[in-house]
GROMACS .gro file of C-alpha atoms in nm:
model
  227
    1MET     CA    1   0.000   0.000   0.000
    2ASN     CA    2   0.142   0.338  -0.101
    3LEU     CA    3   0.190   0.577   0.193
    4LYS     CA    4   0.094   0.868  -0.030
    5ASN     CA    5  -0.245   0.724  -0.116
    6ASN     CA    6  -0.540   0.898   0.042
    7ILE     CA    7  -0.885   0.747   0.072
    8GLU     CA    8  -1.141   1.022   0.045
    9ASN     CA    9  -1.513   0.969   0.041
   10GLY     CA   10  -1.815   1.031   0.255
   11SER     CA   11  -2.140   1.220   0.273
   12MET     CA   12  -2.321   1.442   0.518
   13GLN     CA   13  -2.543   1.158   0.642
   14SER     CA   14  -2.566   0.968   0.967
   15ASP     CA   15  -2.554   0.630   0.788
   16VAL     CA   16  -2.185   0.663   0.697
   17TYR     CA   17  -1.984   0.362   0.816
   18LEU     CA   18  -1.621   0.254   0.792
   19THR     CA   19  -1.537   0.025   0.502
   20ASN     CA   20  -1.281  -0.256   0.520
   21GLN     CA   21  -1.058  -0.065   0.278
   22GLN     CA   22  -1.070   0.246   0.499
   23ARG     CA   23  -0.995   0.040   0.809
   24GLU     CA   24  -0.687  -0.110   0.645
   25PHE     CA   25  -0.576   0.233   0.521
   26TYR     CA   26  -0.602   0.377   0.873
   27LYS     CA   27  -0.415   0.082   1.021
   28TYR     CA   28  -0.130   0.118   0.771
   29ASN     CA   29  -0.103   0.498   0.748
   30GLY     CA   30  -0.228   0.608   1.090
   31TYR     CA   31  -0.487   0.849   0.955
   32LEU     CA   32  -0.800   0.861   0.741
   33LEU     CA   33  -0.953   1.160   0.561
   34ILE     CA   34  -1.325   1.158   0.485
   35ARG     CA   35  -1.461   1.445   0.279
   36ASN     CA   36  -1.789   1.626   0.351
   37LEU     CA   37  -1.859   1.423   0.662
   38VAL     CA   38  -2.002   1.690   0.893
   39ASP     CA   39  -2.304   1.904   0.808
   40THR     CA   40  -2.207   2.264   0.732
   41GLY     CA   41  -2.511   2.395   0.920
   42LEU     CA   42  -2.382   2.239   1.240
   43LEU     CA   43  -2.038   2.387   1.176
   44ASP     CA   44  -2.194   2.731   1.126
   45ASP     CA   45  -2.360   2.695   1.467
   46CYS     CA   46  -2.027   2.589   1.619
   47MET     CA   47  -1.853   2.884   1.455
   48GLN     CA   48  -2.101   3.130   1.601
   49ARG     CA   49  -2.073   2.962   1.940
   50PHE     CA   50  -1.696   3.001   1.924
   51ARG     CA   51  -1.735   3.375   1.860
   52ASP     CA   52  -1.985   3.409   2.143
   53ILE     CA   53  -1.754   3.228   2.386
   54CYS     CA   54  -1.456   3.441   2.283
   55ASN     CA   55  -1.657   3.759   2.336
   56ASP     CA   56  -1.804   3.645   2.671
   57LYS     CA   57  -2.161   3.635   2.542
   58VAL     CA   58  -2.231   3.288   2.683
   59ASP     CA   59  -2.138   3.098   2.998
   60SER     CA   60  -1.794   2.941   2.951
   61ARG     CA   61  -1.696   2.875   3.312
   62TYR     CA   62  -1.634   2.505   3.246
   63MET     CA   63  -1.407   2.567   2.947
   64LEU     CA   64  -1.044   2.670   2.917
   65LYS     CA   65  -0.988   2.969   2.687
   66MET     CA   66  -0.628   3.006   2.571
   67GLU     CA   67  -0.490   3.333   2.437
   68ASN     CA   68  -0.221   3.365   2.172
   69ILE     CA   69   0.070   3.542   2.344
   70PHE     CA   70   0.199   3.694   2.021
   71LEU     CA   71  -0.142   3.840   1.934
   72LYS     CA   72  -0.183   3.976   2.285
   73THR     CA   73   0.114   4.204   2.221
   74LYS     CA   74  -0.079   4.333   1.918
   75HIS     CA   75  -0.373   4.423   2.146
   76ARG     CA   76  -0.612   4.181   1.975
   77ARG     CA   77  -0.936   4.084   2.146
   78GLY     CA   78  -1.206   3.819   2.135
   79GLU     CA   79  -1.186   3.570   1.849
   80PHE     CA   80  -0.878   3.751   1.713
   81LEU     CA   81  -0.688   3.676   2.034
   82ILE     CA   82  -0.812   3.338   2.157
   83ASN     CA   83  -0.660   3.046   1.967
   84LYS     CA   84  -0.798   2.751   2.164
   85ILE     CA   85  -1.107   2.658   2.361
   86GLN     CA   86  -1.070   2.332   2.548
   87ASP     CA   87  -1.316   2.102   2.726
   88PHE     CA   88  -1.647   2.204   2.570
   89ASN     CA   89  -1.820   1.878   2.667
   90TYR     CA   90  -2.079   2.066   2.876
   91ASP     CA   91  -2.170   2.313   2.603
   92ASP     CA   92  -2.500   2.223   2.438
   93VAL     CA   93  -2.402   2.363   2.098
   94LEU     CA   94  -2.042   2.247   2.061
   95PHE     CA   95  -2.112   1.902   2.202
   96GLN     CA   96  -2.343   1.837   1.907
   97TYR     CA   97  -2.022   1.800   1.708
   98ALA     CA   98  -1.867   1.555   1.956
   99SER     CA   99  -2.183   1.344   1.947
  100TYR     CA  100  -2.233   1.365   1.570
  101LYS     CA  101  -2.356   1.025   1.453
  102ALA     CA  102  -2.139   0.993   1.141
  103ILE     CA  103  -1.824   1.066   1.344
  104LEU     CA  104  -1.922   0.813   1.610
  105ASN     CA  105  -1.984   0.550   1.342
  106ILE     CA  106  -1.633   0.590   1.201
  107VAL     CA  107  -1.466   0.598   1.545
  108GLU     CA  108  -1.653   0.285   1.651
  109GLY     CA  109  -1.549   0.115   1.328
  110ILE     CA  110  -1.182   0.198   1.383
  111LEU     CA  111  -1.181   0.087   1.747
  112GLY     CA  112  -1.415  -0.207   1.705
  113ALA     CA  113  -1.620  -0.076   1.998
  114THR     CA  114  -1.975   0.049   2.043
  115ASN     CA  115  -1.935   0.244   2.366
  116VAL     CA  116  -1.700   0.538   2.308
  117THR     CA  117  -1.631   0.841   2.527
  118CYS     CA  118  -1.515   1.192   2.441
  119PHE     CA  119  -1.249   1.259   2.705
  120HIS     CA  120  -1.103   1.578   2.555
  121SER     CA  121  -1.254   1.839   2.324
  122MET     CA  122  -1.105   2.147   2.166
  123VAL     CA  123  -1.163   2.421   1.910
  124VAL     CA  124  -0.841   2.544   1.748
  125SER     CA  125  -0.832   2.886   1.584
  126LYS     CA  126  -0.560   3.046   1.374
  127PRO     CA  127  -0.620   3.420   1.351
  128PRO     CA  128  -0.460   3.599   1.054
  129ASN     CA  129  -0.088   3.681   1.065
  130THR     CA  130  -0.017   3.441   1.350
  131GLU     CA  131   0.354   3.369   1.387
  132VAL     CA  132   0.300   3.050   1.583
  133ASP     CA  133   0.295   2.694   1.454
  134SER     CA  134   0.243   2.346   1.596
  135SER     CA  135   0.512   2.134   1.437
  136ASN     CA  136   0.599   1.766   1.470
  137TYR     CA  137   0.421   1.623   1.769
  138SER     CA  138   0.208   1.323   1.852
  139ASP     CA  139  -0.083   1.337   2.094
  140ILE     CA  140   0.061   1.074   2.326
  141PHE     CA  141   0.374   1.289   2.365
  142VAL     CA  142   0.177   1.585   2.502
  143CYS     CA  143  -0.123   1.410   2.658
  144PRO     CA  144  -0.144   1.098   2.882
  145ILE     CA  145  -0.359   0.896   2.642
  146ARG     CA  146  -0.383   0.528   2.733
  147PRO     CA  147  -0.443   0.268   2.609
  148ILE     CA  148  -0.306   0.392   2.278
  149ASN     CA  149  -0.496   0.160   2.045
  150SER     CA  150  -0.826   0.242   2.214
  151THR     CA  151  -0.808   0.610   2.122
  152VAL     CA  152  -0.876   0.803   1.801
  153GLY     CA  153  -0.817   1.171   1.734
  154VAL     CA  154  -1.076   1.354   1.521
  155TRP     CA  155  -1.034   1.689   1.344
  156THR     CA  156  -1.297   1.864   1.132
  157ALA     CA  157  -1.236   2.180   0.931
  158MET     CA  158  -1.486   2.454   1.016
  159GLU     CA  159  -1.352   2.660   0.724
  160LYS     CA  160  -1.133   2.603   0.422
  161SER     CA  161  -0.780   2.513   0.529
  162ASN     CA  162  -0.475   2.512   0.301
  163GLN     CA  163  -0.097   2.555   0.313
  164LYS     CA  164  -0.119   2.934   0.310
  165ASN     CA  165  -0.332   2.957   0.623
  166GLY     CA  166  -0.164   2.672   0.810
  167CYS     CA  167  -0.344   2.348   0.730
  168LEU     CA  168  -0.289   2.023   0.916
  169TYR     CA  169  -0.011   1.794   0.795
  170VAL     CA  170   0.066   1.432   0.886
  171VAL     CA  171   0.363   1.197   0.860
  172PRO     CA  172   0.198   0.881   0.721
  173GLY     CA  173   0.304   0.562   0.897
  174SER     CA  174   0.482   0.743   1.182
  175HIS     CA  175   0.244   0.588   1.436
  176LYS     CA  176   0.437   0.262   1.390
  177THR     CA  177   0.771   0.423   1.479
  178PRO     CA  178   0.882   0.384   1.845
  179ASN     CA  179   1.033   0.736   1.846
  180SER     CA  180   0.688   0.892   1.818
  181PHE     CA  181   0.612   0.753   2.163
  182ASN     CA  182   0.889   0.934   2.349
  183SER     CA  183   0.999   1.214   2.118
  184VAL     CA  184   0.910   1.384   1.793
  185GLU     CA  185   1.271   1.437   1.689
  186GLY     CA  186   1.403   1.275   1.373
  187PHE     CA  187   1.097   1.330   1.154
  188GLU     CA  188   1.212   1.655   0.992
  189ASN     CA  189   1.331   1.491   0.671
  190LEU     CA  190   1.044   1.247   0.628
  191TYR     CA  191   0.760   1.285   0.384
  192THR     CA  192   0.481   1.505   0.520
  193LEU     CA  193   0.137   1.513   0.366
  194LYS     CA  194  -0.039   1.850   0.372
  195LEU     CA  195  -0.412   1.799   0.417
  196ALA     CA  196  -0.593   2.078   0.238
  197LEU     CA  197  -0.944   2.062   0.383
  198GLU     CA  198  -1.278   2.203   0.282
  199LYS     CA  199  -1.545   2.286   0.535
  200GLY     CA  200  -1.682   1.962   0.680
  201ASP     CA  201  -1.384   1.745   0.583
  202THR     CA  202  -1.277   1.526   0.875
  203VAL     CA  203  -0.949   1.356   0.963
  204PHE     CA  204  -0.926   1.057   1.197
  205PHE     CA  205  -0.578   0.978   1.328
  206HIS     CA  206  -0.390   0.747   1.562
  207PRO     CA  207  -0.265   0.915   1.884
  208SER     CA  208   0.094   0.814   1.798
  209LEU     CA  209   0.082   0.973   1.452
  210VAL     CA  210   0.328   1.261   1.410
  211HIS     CA  211   0.145   1.565   1.277
  212GLY     CA  212   0.138   1.943   1.303
  213SER     CA  213   0.055   2.267   1.123
  214ARG     CA  214   0.221   2.588   1.011
  215PRO     CA  215   0.128   2.949   1.099
  216ASN     CA  216  -0.156   3.135   0.932
  217LEU     CA  217   0.038   3.410   0.756
  218THR     CA  218  -0.252   3.535   0.546
  219ASP     CA  219  -0.471   3.840   0.597
  220VAL     CA  220  -0.783   3.635   0.544
  221ILE     CA  221  -1.072   3.687   0.784
  222PRO     CA  222  -1.254   3.487   0.918
  223ASN     CA  223  -1.001   3.259   1.082
  224THR     CA  224  -0.898   2.906   1.002
  225ARG     CA  225  -1.051   2.680   1.265
  226GLU     CA  226  -1.075   2.313   1.339
  227VAL     CA  227  -1.285   2.130   1.596
   0.00000   0.00000   0.00000
């Protein structure tokens, strides 16, 4: 199987299920991209909720709002300052994404389980002209995720994401490399696949997969965001 192959299909319906070919692709490459998986109407609601949380228009006491230090020196505010909202499991609007049936179907198919739990949730925002990136890391290196093979990471683009505004990239097959468990060093010269995503496209990835993203150096507003 070619590491550079990418299986892309899907629809915005709740009856989407993992195929055997997709399961084998995920097992071999450590990630799976499914296009048009999440309804854009739901993502619009999540986008507005993000803005409301950033501007203190709704109760966010149970969430962690993280500010971009670089943008704080530029005196940015609201959604142009906050780059992450973590732990939105108790928010009625955002949790509709975490409990989205099509996503659950794929996760259950990957894990071979029917009782899954969302233990961490996050909205990532990249305001324009942000000189900060997230390069070469695996989730198990920064988060105590165990057992490894009983966990799946899920990312959905809330807006169009490309190389110019800092799209997600992955190192296919890196989840099978022992170094990804303890360190992310040594992957600089390996092939990286840039995942240009349209709104609603969703990536499922193994917690040991090395991945990252580059800064959003464009002037484009609104921001690039992923749930």
